[in-house]
Amino acid sequence: MTSDARLDAASGNQAPDAPRGIFSSRYLWVTIGACALVFLAAFESLAVTTIMPLVSDDLDGAALYALAFAGPLATGVIGMVFAGNWSDRNGPIAPLLTSVAVFIVGLLVAGLATDMTMFLVGRLVQGLGSGAMNVALYVVVARIYPPTLHARIFAGFAAAWVVPSLIGPFAAGIVAEATSWHWVFLGVVVLVLLAMLMVVPAIRMLRGGPQPDPSTRPGWAFGKIAWALLAAAAVLGLNLSSQLDGALVGVVAVLAIVVALIAVRPLIPVGTLRAARGLPAVILLRGLIAAAFFGAEVYIPYLLTDRYGFSASLSGLALTGAALTWATASWLQGRLDGILSHVNAMRIGTVLVLVAIALAVATAAAELSPAVVIGGWLLGGAGMGLMYPRLSVMTLSYSTPSNQGFNSSALSISDSLGAALALASTGIVFAALVGIGGSWPFAGCFALAAVISCVALSIASRVGTGRCIDDARV
């Protein structure tokens, strides 16, 4: 990325010869294919939530139920690191093709599973491929689209994640009931192959475009891959710690968090854990806001069904509304790229998420009308939609061709680890407060998420004062 291009991106001006949009003839099929791959990965992730009770009953896998969710998240971290390093060394073509192939293998193994062990192997392989594919697509964006279009393509990616939350669970349930849960996995294989064919123009463009300077090409980061393995193990340990008894829960949880933080340090830019200005703050903010939002969101439907008597489908409307405001805010921020600064977008977004979680705390603690938490979560979705695309744009703006893969994987790792650590922590809080009764377990989980969002707000202004640096670790 040249200095002139960076100036164009910073000023919001588009070069005279730049295409008008991500759906112009030059980028049409690349945009559709990339968004389709993101959509299908998101759909599969969300669909599993709906069909897992059927899978568990069919394969007699109740004891391994939680691992079906925690496993892909953990292996995804490994895929992110590996794909980021590979992309920085040789470009994103091979990592993208390989990650899609691995994702398809995972779908086939899970879809053909005859026992829970085989199913879990498929889920682990899926997570590995999905994590790597996400990073490879980020590098494709950096290499193909001009900086003036980054906000719009990432808004498209955000929408591709939100739309499955509207239709994924319902569609998966229909498929599982009409045929078999196996087809929720097997049927997606064909769609992934079709989406990959649409990305073929991107491969041709990358092969014919400028290549990174060989003198700046990094070596294979086997040490970082080992750290990713350790971080994944820590995430799994924390997610499983709530199943232990007595004091072991706290001991294992604290140990897992410490190991996760130690292991993640080589996988993210230097200064991330202390919120250094610029890229480190961007990476940390992504993890914190994911931890706050998703750590609270999983308990919204639970609160509505357990304390207010909502049906499962009705309680899901709160999440559907948030998905709609997320998509709307993502689209809007892409149109306000030259008007709304990155720092102000982060401040507004974190405030909206904080207000949403605070309303959830008040609803649970004071047993307010459920309309309060439902309306508040609409604000939370809007805050996330405002922030997520911008965080991706800023990550690429602080990157060079030699570290785009590392920085993109760091952003995804922060997102995954933040959400995983928060979900495990709120699970422990909920279990600890169940004995009190009432809505206090929910209030405790929301309160923890609110504290995390306050920390996120405190560093929101530190994201916009960094500079592009060639060293991948800085």
Short mmCIF file of C-alpha atoms in Angstrom, two decimals:
data_model
loop_
_atom_site.label_atom_id
_atom_site.label_comp_id
_atom_site.label_asym_id
_atom_site.label_seq_id
_atom_site.Cartn_x
_atom_site.Cartn_y
_atom_site.Cartn_z
CA MET A 1 0.00 0.00 0.00
CA THR A 2 1.62 3.23 -1.12
CA SER A 3 1.86 6.44 0.87
CA ASP A 4 -0.32 8.19 -1.71
CA ALA A 5 -3.01 5.59 -1.26
CA ARG A 6 -2.84 6.06 2.50
CA LEU A 7 -3.26 9.80 2.09
CA ASP A 8 -6.28 9.21 -0.13
CA ALA A 9 -7.78 6.89 2.48
CA ALA A 10 -7.10 9.28 5.33
CA SER A 11 -8.60 12.25 3.53
CA GLY A 12 -11.60 10.33 2.23
CA ASN A 13 -10.80 11.31 -1.35
CA GLN A 14 -10.94 8.72 -4.08
CA ALA A 15 -8.31 8.63 -6.77
CA PRO A 16 -9.65 9.62 -10.20
CA ASP A 17 -9.11 6.15 -11.67
CA ALA A 18 -10.54 4.27 -8.70
CA PRO A 19 -13.74 2.24 -9.22
CA ARG A 20 -16.96 3.71 -7.92
CA GLY A 21 -17.89 0.88 -5.60
CA ILE A 22 -17.45 -2.71 -4.52
CA PHE A 23 -20.16 -3.79 -6.98
CA SER A 24 -18.54 -2.17 -9.99
CA SER A 25 -17.75 -4.52 -12.87
CA ARG A 26 -14.12 -4.94 -11.73
CA TYR A 27 -15.05 -6.18 -8.24
CA LEU A 28 -18.59 -7.56 -8.66
CA TRP A 29 -17.91 -11.31 -8.55
CA VAL A 30 -15.09 -10.97 -6.05
CA THR A 31 -17.39 -9.06 -3.70
CA ILE A 32 -20.25 -11.52 -4.09
CA GLY A 33 -18.00 -14.56 -3.67
CA ALA A 34 -16.14 -13.21 -0.64
CA CYS A 35 -19.35 -12.14 1.10
CA ALA A 36 -20.87 -15.53 0.27
CA LEU A 37 -17.96 -17.35 1.94
CA VAL A 38 -18.34 -15.18 5.05
CA PHE A 39 -22.11 -15.75 4.97
CA LEU A 40 -21.79 -19.55 4.76
CA ALA A 41 -19.22 -19.73 7.58
CA ALA A 42 -21.50 -17.58 9.74
CA PHE A 43 -24.58 -19.61 8.81
CA GLU A 44 -22.91 -22.86 9.77
CA SER A 45 -21.75 -21.41 13.08
CA LEU A 46 -25.23 -20.17 13.99
CA ALA A 47 -27.10 -23.18 12.59
CA VAL A 48 -25.26 -25.56 14.90
CA THR A 49 -26.87 -23.85 17.89
CA THR A 50 -30.30 -24.88 16.59
CA ILE A 51 -29.54 -28.48 15.66
CA MET A 52 -27.14 -29.48 18.45
CA PRO A 53 -29.91 -30.94 20.65
CA LEU A 54 -30.84 -33.21 17.73
CA VAL A 55 -27.20 -34.15 17.14
CA SER A 56 -26.66 -34.86 20.83
CA ASP A 57 -29.72 -37.10 21.05
CA ASP A 58 -28.90 -38.93 17.83
CA LEU A 59 -25.24 -39.54 18.66
CA ASP A 60 -25.62 -39.89 22.44
CA GLY A 61 -23.21 -37.03 23.00
CA ALA A 62 -24.65 -35.04 25.90
CA ALA A 63 -21.37 -35.23 27.82
CA LEU A 64 -19.50 -33.55 24.95
CA TYR A 65 -22.19 -30.99 24.11
CA ALA A 66 -20.21 -27.90 25.17
CA LEU A 67 -17.09 -29.00 23.35
CA ALA A 68 -18.97 -28.83 20.03
CA PHE A 69 -19.04 -25.03 20.49
CA ALA A 70 -15.74 -24.43 22.28
CA GLY A 71 -13.68 -26.68 19.99
CA PRO A 72 -14.11 -24.77 16.70
CA LEU A 73 -13.41 -21.48 18.46
CA ALA A 74 -10.13 -22.86 19.81
CA THR A 75 -8.92 -24.41 16.54
CA GLY A 76 -9.95 -21.24 14.73
CA VAL A 77 -7.19 -19.38 16.58
CA ILE A 78 -4.63 -21.82 15.19
CA GLY A 79 -6.00 -21.35 11.67
CA MET A 80 -5.85 -17.57 12.02
CA VAL A 81 -2.18 -17.54 13.00
CA PHE A 82 -1.15 -20.04 10.35
CA ALA A 83 -3.04 -18.28 7.54
CA GLY A 84 -1.73 -14.88 8.59
CA ASN A 85 1.89 -16.04 8.51
CA TRP A 86 1.38 -17.88 5.22
CA SER A 87 -0.29 -14.84 3.62
CA ASP A 88 2.57 -12.55 4.63
CA ARG A 89 5.08 -15.00 3.17
CA ASN A 90 3.44 -15.99 -0.10
CA GLY A 91 0.29 -13.93 -0.53
CA PRO A 92 -3.30 -14.95 0.26
CA ILE A 93 -4.06 -17.23 -2.73
CA ALA A 94 -2.78 -20.55 -1.32
CA PRO A 95 -4.07 -19.87 2.23
CA LEU A 96 -7.52 -19.01 0.87
CA LEU A 97 -7.79 -22.10 -1.31
CA THR A 98 -6.45 -24.35 1.46
CA SER A 99 -8.71 -22.89 4.15
CA VAL A 100 -11.81 -23.38 2.00
CA ALA A 101 -10.76 -26.97 1.33
CA VAL A 102 -10.24 -27.61 5.06
CA PHE A 103 -13.62 -26.04 5.86
CA ILE A 104 -15.29 -28.34 3.31
CA VAL A 105 -13.55 -31.39 4.78
CA GLY A 106 -14.87 -30.40 8.21
CA LEU A 107 -18.40 -30.08 6.82
CA LEU A 108 -18.17 -33.53 5.22
CA VAL A 109 -16.81 -35.21 8.35
CA ALA A 110 -19.46 -33.63 10.60
CA GLY A 111 -22.23 -34.30 8.09
CA LEU A 112 -21.28 -37.97 7.71
CA ALA A 113 -20.65 -38.53 11.44
CA THR A 114 -22.04 -41.71 12.97
CA ASP A 115 -20.83 -41.02 16.51
CA MET A 116 -20.07 -37.96 18.63
CA THR A 117 -16.30 -38.35 18.39
CA MET A 118 -16.41 -38.20 14.59
CA PHE A 119 -18.77 -35.23 14.77
CA LEU A 120 -16.41 -33.34 17.09
CA VAL A 121 -13.46 -34.02 14.78
CA GLY A 122 -15.46 -32.49 11.95
CA ARG A 123 -16.29 -29.43 14.07
CA LEU A 124 -12.63 -28.96 15.03
CA VAL A 125 -11.60 -29.13 11.36
CA GLN A 126 -14.38 -26.68 10.49
CA GLY A 127 -13.08 -24.18 13.02
CA LEU A 128 -9.54 -24.52 11.69
CA GLY A 129 -10.69 -23.80 8.13
CA SER A 130 -13.09 -21.02 9.09
CA GLY A 131 -10.48 -19.13 11.12
CA ALA A 132 -7.90 -19.36 8.35
CA MET A 133 -10.43 -18.37 5.68
CA ASN A 134 -11.39 -15.24 7.60
CA VAL A 135 -7.79 -14.00 7.73
CA ALA A 136 -7.07 -14.91 4.10
CA LEU A 137 -10.12 -12.94 2.97
CA TYR A 138 -8.92 -9.89 4.92
CA VAL A 139 -5.60 -10.02 3.07
CA VAL A 140 -7.43 -10.42 -0.25
CA VAL A 141 -9.32 -7.22 0.55
CA ALA A 142 -6.08 -5.41 1.34
CA ARG A 143 -4.43 -6.57 -1.91
CA ILE A 144 -7.37 -6.04 -4.31
CA TYR A 145 -9.60 -3.19 -3.14
CA PRO A 146 -8.33 0.40 -2.92
CA PRO A 147 -8.37 1.92 0.59
CA THR A 148 -11.37 4.10 -0.31
CA LEU A 149 -13.49 0.94 -0.66
CA HIS A 150 -12.34 -0.86 2.48
CA ALA A 151 -15.14 0.54 4.67
CA ARG A 152 -17.77 -0.66 2.20
CA ILE A 153 -16.44 -4.17 1.69
CA PHE A 154 -16.10 -4.69 5.44
CA ALA A 155 -19.65 -3.40 5.85
CA GLY A 156 -20.59 -6.16 3.40
CA PHE A 157 -18.74 -8.72 5.52
CA ALA A 158 -20.54 -7.46 8.62
CA ALA A 159 -23.90 -7.80 6.89
CA ALA A 160 -22.90 -11.30 5.77
CA TRP A 161 -22.49 -12.22 9.43
CA VAL A 162 -25.71 -10.53 10.53
CA VAL A 163 -28.08 -11.94 7.92
CA PRO A 164 -27.52 -15.58 9.04
CA SER A 165 -28.61 -14.57 12.52
CA LEU A 166 -31.97 -13.68 10.99
CA ILE A 167 -32.51 -16.83 8.94
CA GLY A 168 -29.87 -19.36 10.00
CA PRO A 169 -31.49 -20.96 13.06
CA PHE A 170 -34.93 -21.13 11.41
CA ALA A 171 -33.59 -22.53 8.12
CA ALA A 172 -31.43 -25.10 9.92
CA GLY A 173 -34.41 -26.23 11.96
CA ILE A 174 -36.55 -26.66 8.84
CA VAL A 175 -33.83 -28.68 7.06
CA ALA A 176 -33.21 -30.88 10.11
CA GLU A 177 -36.92 -31.57 10.61
CA ALA A 178 -37.70 -32.16 6.92
CA THR A 179 -34.67 -34.36 6.18
CA SER A 180 -31.90 -34.88 8.74
CA TRP A 181 -29.46 -32.75 10.70
CA HIS A 182 -26.72 -34.26 8.50
CA TRP A 183 -27.87 -32.13 5.57
CA VAL A 184 -27.31 -28.90 7.50
CA PHE A 185 -23.62 -29.69 6.97
CA LEU A 186 -23.63 -31.62 3.71
CA GLY A 187 -25.90 -29.18 1.88
CA VAL A 188 -23.55 -26.27 2.56
CA VAL A 189 -20.64 -28.01 0.79
CA VAL A 190 -22.09 -27.30 -2.66
CA LEU A 191 -22.77 -23.67 -1.73
CA VAL A 192 -19.19 -23.18 -0.52
CA LEU A 193 -17.84 -24.54 -3.80
CA LEU A 194 -20.06 -22.15 -5.79
CA ALA A 195 -18.95 -19.21 -3.65
CA MET A 196 -15.31 -20.11 -4.18
CA LEU A 197 -15.80 -20.11 -7.96
CA MET A 198 -16.93 -16.49 -7.70
CA VAL A 199 -13.63 -15.61 -6.02
CA VAL A 200 -11.63 -16.97 -8.97
CA PRO A 201 -11.40 -13.44 -10.49
CA ALA A 202 -9.69 -12.33 -7.29
CA ILE A 203 -7.07 -15.03 -7.70
CA ARG A 204 -6.35 -13.86 -11.24
CA MET A 205 -6.09 -10.23 -10.11
CA LEU A 206 -3.70 -11.14 -7.30
CA ARG A 207 -1.44 -13.15 -9.59
CA GLY A 208 -1.23 -10.26 -12.02
CA GLY A 209 -0.82 -7.52 -9.46
CA PRO A 210 2.19 -6.14 -7.57
CA GLN A 211 3.91 -8.53 -5.18
CA PRO A 212 5.49 -7.79 -1.77
CA ASP A 213 9.23 -7.09 -1.70
CA PRO A 214 10.97 -10.49 -1.16
CA SER A 215 13.47 -8.81 1.15
CA THR A 216 10.67 -8.04 3.63
CA ARG A 217 9.11 -11.51 3.46
CA PRO A 218 8.87 -13.01 6.96
CA GLY A 219 9.97 -16.55 7.78
CA TRP A 220 7.76 -19.34 8.99
CA ALA A 221 6.64 -18.44 12.49
CA PHE A 222 6.58 -21.91 14.02
CA GLY A 223 6.95 -20.40 17.47
CA LYS A 224 3.80 -18.33 17.02
CA ILE A 225 1.91 -21.36 15.79
CA ALA A 226 2.96 -23.17 18.98
CA TRP A 227 1.70 -20.22 21.05
CA ALA A 228 -1.60 -20.41 19.14
CA LEU A 229 -1.89 -24.07 20.13
CA LEU A 230 -1.34 -23.14 23.76
CA ALA A 231 -3.88 -20.30 23.58
CA ALA A 232 -6.41 -22.68 22.06
CA ALA A 233 -5.82 -25.19 24.84
CA ALA A 234 -6.32 -22.45 27.44
CA VAL A 235 -9.59 -21.38 25.82
CA LEU A 236 -10.84 -24.97 25.91
CA GLY A 237 -9.75 -25.31 29.53
CA LEU A 238 -11.60 -22.17 30.56
CA ASN A 239 -14.75 -23.19 28.71
CA LEU A 240 -14.70 -26.60 30.40
CA SER A 241 -13.78 -25.33 33.88
CA SER A 242 -17.41 -24.62 34.81
CA GLN A 243 -18.02 -28.39 34.78
CA LEU A 244 -15.65 -28.89 37.71
CA ASP A 245 -16.65 -28.92 41.37
CA GLY A 246 -15.78 -26.68 44.28
CA ALA A 247 -12.60 -24.63 44.41
CA LEU A 248 -11.26 -26.34 41.31
CA VAL A 249 -13.48 -24.09 39.19
CA GLY A 250 -11.73 -20.91 40.29
CA VAL A 251 -8.25 -22.43 40.20
CA VAL A 252 -8.61 -23.80 36.68
CA ALA A 253 -10.35 -20.64 35.44
CA VAL A 254 -7.63 -18.31 36.72
CA LEU A 255 -4.88 -20.58 35.41
CA ALA A 256 -6.55 -20.79 32.01
CA ILE A 257 -6.90 -16.99 31.75
CA VAL A 258 -3.26 -16.44 32.73
CA VAL A 259 -2.07 -19.03 30.20
CA ALA A 260 -4.29 -17.52 27.50
CA LEU A 261 -2.89 -14.01 28.08
CA ILE A 262 0.70 -15.28 28.09
CA ALA A 263 0.14 -17.31 24.93
CA VAL A 264 -1.60 -14.55 23.03
CA ARG A 265 1.17 -11.96 23.47
CA PRO A 266 3.35 -13.21 20.58
CA LEU A 267 0.24 -13.37 18.36
CA ILE A 268 -0.71 -9.70 18.64
CA PRO A 269 1.16 -6.40 18.13
CA VAL A 270 3.48 -5.28 20.90
CA GLY A 271 1.64 -3.00 23.31
CA THR A 272 -1.81 -4.50 22.73
CA LEU A 273 -2.40 -5.65 26.30
CA ARG A 274 -1.49 -2.17 27.58
CA ALA A 275 -3.57 -0.40 24.90
CA ALA A 276 -0.72 1.45 23.22
CA ARG A 277 -1.99 4.06 20.78
CA GLY A 278 -2.79 3.09 17.22
CA LEU A 279 -2.93 -0.51 16.03
CA PRO A 280 -2.46 -2.11 19.50
CA ALA A 281 -5.48 -0.19 20.83
CA VAL A 282 -7.50 -1.21 17.77
CA ILE A 283 -6.73 -4.90 18.35
CA LEU A 284 -7.49 -4.71 22.09
CA LEU A 285 -10.72 -2.76 21.55
CA ARG A 286 -11.98 -5.44 19.17
CA GLY A 287 -11.47 -8.11 21.83
CA LEU A 288 -13.01 -6.06 24.63
CA ILE A 289 -16.12 -5.03 22.72
CA ALA A 290 -16.64 -8.62 21.51
CA ALA A 291 -16.27 -9.83 25.11
CA ALA A 292 -18.78 -7.28 26.44
CA PHE A 293 -21.42 -7.72 23.74
CA PHE A 294 -21.35 -11.49 23.22
CA GLY A 295 -20.77 -12.18 26.91
CA ALA A 296 -24.12 -10.49 27.60
CA GLU A 297 -26.05 -11.44 24.47
CA VAL A 298 -26.24 -15.17 25.16
CA TYR A 299 -28.18 -14.42 28.35
CA ILE A 300 -30.79 -12.11 26.79
CA PRO A 301 -33.02 -14.93 25.44
CA TYR A 302 -32.38 -16.94 28.61
CA LEU A 303 -33.58 -14.03 30.78
CA LEU A 304 -36.71 -13.53 28.68
CA THR A 305 -37.70 -17.19 28.73
CA ASP A 306 -36.77 -17.94 32.35
CA ARG A 307 -38.02 -14.80 34.09
CA TYR A 308 -40.69 -13.43 31.75
CA GLY A 309 -42.18 -16.59 30.25
CA PHE A 310 -41.29 -15.82 26.64
CA SER A 311 -41.30 -18.66 24.12
CA ALA A 312 -37.98 -19.52 22.50
CA SER A 313 -39.02 -18.03 19.16
CA LEU A 314 -40.34 -14.84 20.76
CA SER A 315 -37.24 -14.32 22.90
CA GLY A 316 -35.12 -14.63 19.77
CA LEU A 317 -36.75 -11.50 18.39
CA ALA A 318 -34.51 -9.44 20.68
CA LEU A 319 -31.46 -10.82 18.88
CA THR A 320 -33.14 -10.43 15.49
CA GLY A 321 -33.76 -6.75 16.20
CA ALA A 322 -30.14 -6.27 17.22
CA ALA A 323 -29.03 -8.01 14.03
CA LEU A 324 -31.08 -5.57 11.98
CA THR A 325 -29.66 -2.51 13.74
CA TRP A 326 -26.16 -3.99 13.40
CA ALA A 327 -26.62 -4.36 9.63
CA THR A 328 -28.13 -0.88 9.32
CA ALA A 329 -25.32 0.78 11.28
CA SER A 330 -22.71 -1.15 9.25
CA TRP A 331 -24.24 0.15 6.03
CA LEU A 332 -24.52 3.69 7.41
CA GLN A 333 -20.93 3.94 8.63
CA GLY A 334 -19.70 2.92 5.19
CA ARG A 335 -21.54 5.91 3.71
CA LEU A 336 -20.19 8.26 6.41
CA ASP A 337 -16.54 7.30 5.91
CA GLY A 338 -15.48 10.85 5.07
CA ILE A 339 -17.70 12.48 7.70
CA LEU A 340 -17.54 10.34 10.84
CA SER A 341 -13.99 9.87 12.10
CA HIS A 342 -12.76 6.50 13.29
CA VAL A 343 -12.29 7.76 16.85
CA ASN A 344 -15.79 9.21 17.06
CA ALA A 345 -17.24 6.00 15.61
CA MET A 346 -15.49 4.04 18.38
CA ARG A 347 -16.70 6.42 21.10
CA ILE A 348 -20.31 6.37 19.92
CA GLY A 349 -20.26 2.60 19.38
CA THR A 350 -18.88 1.76 22.82
CA VAL A 351 -21.34 4.12 24.51
CA LEU A 352 -24.25 2.45 22.73
CA VAL A 353 -23.05 -1.01 23.79
CA LEU A 354 -22.53 0.19 27.38
CA VAL A 355 -26.02 1.69 27.53
CA ALA A 356 -27.52 -1.52 26.15
CA ILE A 357 -25.78 -3.67 28.75
CA ALA A 358 -26.63 -1.21 31.55
CA LEU A 359 -30.30 -1.49 30.61
CA ALA A 360 -29.96 -5.27 30.75
CA VAL A 361 -28.47 -5.02 34.26
CA ALA A 362 -31.33 -2.74 35.37
CA THR A 363 -33.95 -5.04 33.86
CA ALA A 364 -32.59 -8.10 35.63
CA ALA A 365 -31.83 -6.43 38.96
CA ALA A 366 -35.07 -4.42 39.28
CA GLU A 367 -37.28 -6.79 37.26
CA LEU A 368 -38.29 -4.03 34.85
CA SER A 369 -40.46 -4.54 31.79
CA PRO A 370 -38.83 -6.84 29.21
CA ALA A 371 -39.32 -4.03 26.69
CA VAL A 372 -36.42 -2.25 28.40
CA VAL A 373 -33.83 -4.93 27.65
CA ILE A 374 -35.25 -5.61 24.17
CA GLY A 375 -35.15 -1.92 23.24
CA GLY A 376 -31.71 -1.54 24.77
CA TRP A 377 -30.32 -4.41 22.75
CA LEU A 378 -31.32 -2.59 19.57
CA LEU A 379 -28.87 0.12 20.65
CA GLY A 380 -26.20 -2.49 21.34
CA GLY A 381 -26.52 -3.94 17.86
CA ALA A 382 -26.19 -0.49 16.33
CA GLY A 383 -23.05 0.15 18.35
CA MET A 384 -21.47 -3.08 17.12
CA GLY A 385 -22.37 -2.32 13.52
CA LEU A 386 -20.78 1.08 13.84
CA MET A 387 -17.53 -0.30 15.25
CA TYR A 388 -16.76 -3.65 13.63
CA PRO A 389 -16.21 -2.51 10.01
CA ARG A 390 -14.18 0.50 11.16
CA LEU A 391 -11.92 -1.65 13.33
CA SER A 392 -11.17 -3.80 10.27
CA VAL A 393 -10.49 -0.71 8.14
CA MET A 394 -8.13 0.73 10.73
CA THR A 395 -6.24 -2.55 11.03
CA LEU A 396 -5.47 -2.52 7.30
CA SER A 397 -4.64 1.19 7.32
CA TYR A 398 -1.96 0.52 9.94
CA SER A 399 -0.57 -2.42 7.93
CA THR A 400 1.88 -2.91 5.09
CA PRO A 401 1.94 -5.78 2.55
CA SER A 402 4.50 -7.56 4.72
CA ASN A 403 2.30 -7.66 7.85
CA GLN A 404 -1.28 -7.56 6.59
CA GLY A 405 -1.69 -11.24 7.40
CA PHE A 406 -0.26 -10.93 10.92
CA ASN A 407 -2.39 -7.90 11.76
CA SER A 408 -5.55 -9.41 10.28
CA SER A 409 -5.02 -12.62 12.23
CA ALA A 410 -4.36 -10.57 15.40
CA LEU A 411 -7.70 -8.79 14.96
CA SER A 412 -9.55 -12.10 14.52
CA ILE A 413 -7.70 -13.72 17.42
CA SER A 414 -8.59 -10.82 19.71
CA ASP A 415 -12.22 -11.13 18.65
CA SER A 416 -12.37 -14.90 19.23
CA LEU A 417 -10.41 -14.97 22.48
CA GLY A 418 -12.29 -11.99 23.88
CA ALA A 419 -15.66 -13.59 23.26
CA ALA A 420 -14.51 -17.02 24.46
CA LEU A 421 -13.00 -15.74 27.69
CA ALA A 422 -16.07 -13.61 28.43
CA LEU A 423 -18.52 -16.42 27.73
CA ALA A 424 -16.63 -18.77 30.00
CA SER A 425 -16.37 -16.13 32.74
CA THR A 426 -20.05 -15.20 32.64
CA GLY A 427 -20.87 -18.90 32.76
CA ILE A 428 -18.88 -19.22 35.98
CA VAL A 429 -20.60 -16.12 37.43
CA PHE A 430 -24.02 -17.47 36.52
CA ALA A 431 -23.32 -20.84 38.13
CA ALA A 432 -22.03 -19.14 41.29
CA LEU A 433 -25.17 -16.99 41.69
CA VAL A 434 -27.78 -19.63 40.88
CA GLY A 435 -28.16 -20.43 44.57
CA ILE A 436 -29.32 -16.88 45.31
CA GLY A 437 -32.29 -17.31 43.02
CA GLY A 438 -34.37 -14.75 41.17
CA SER A 439 -32.76 -12.71 38.40
CA TRP A 440 -29.46 -12.23 40.20
CA PRO A 441 -27.50 -14.73 38.10
CA PHE A 442 -28.49 -12.73 35.00
CA ALA A 443 -27.72 -9.41 36.69
CA GLY A 444 -24.27 -10.69 37.67
CA CYS A 445 -23.45 -11.74 34.09
CA PHE A 446 -24.64 -8.43 32.67
CA ALA A 447 -22.70 -6.52 35.33
CA LEU A 448 -19.47 -8.27 34.34
CA ALA A 449 -20.14 -7.42 30.69
CA ALA A 450 -20.80 -3.80 31.69
CA VAL A 451 -17.43 -3.57 33.44
CA ILE A 452 -15.72 -4.88 30.29
CA SER A 453 -17.55 -2.33 28.14
CA CYS A 454 -16.40 0.46 30.48
CA VAL A 455 -12.81 -0.63 29.91
CA ALA A 456 -13.47 -0.61 26.17
CA LEU A 457 -14.84 2.94 26.37
CA SER A 458 -11.75 4.08 28.26
CA ILE A 459 -9.46 3.13 25.35
CA ALA A 460 -11.76 4.07 22.44
CA SER A 461 -9.96 7.37 21.87
CA ARG A 462 -6.55 5.67 21.58
CA VAL A 463 -7.24 3.98 18.23
CA GLY A 464 -6.64 6.91 15.90
CA THR A 465 -3.16 8.21 16.69
CA GLY A 466 -0.95 5.39 15.45
CA ARG A 467 1.11 5.03 12.31
CA CYS A 468 1.76 2.35 9.73
CA ILE A 469 4.78 0.27 10.77
CA ASP A 470 6.60 -2.39 8.78
CA ASP A 471 7.52 -4.56 11.74
CA ALA A 472 4.71 -7.08 12.20
CA ARG A 473 5.15 -7.13 15.96
CA VAL A 474 5.00 -3.35 16.49
#
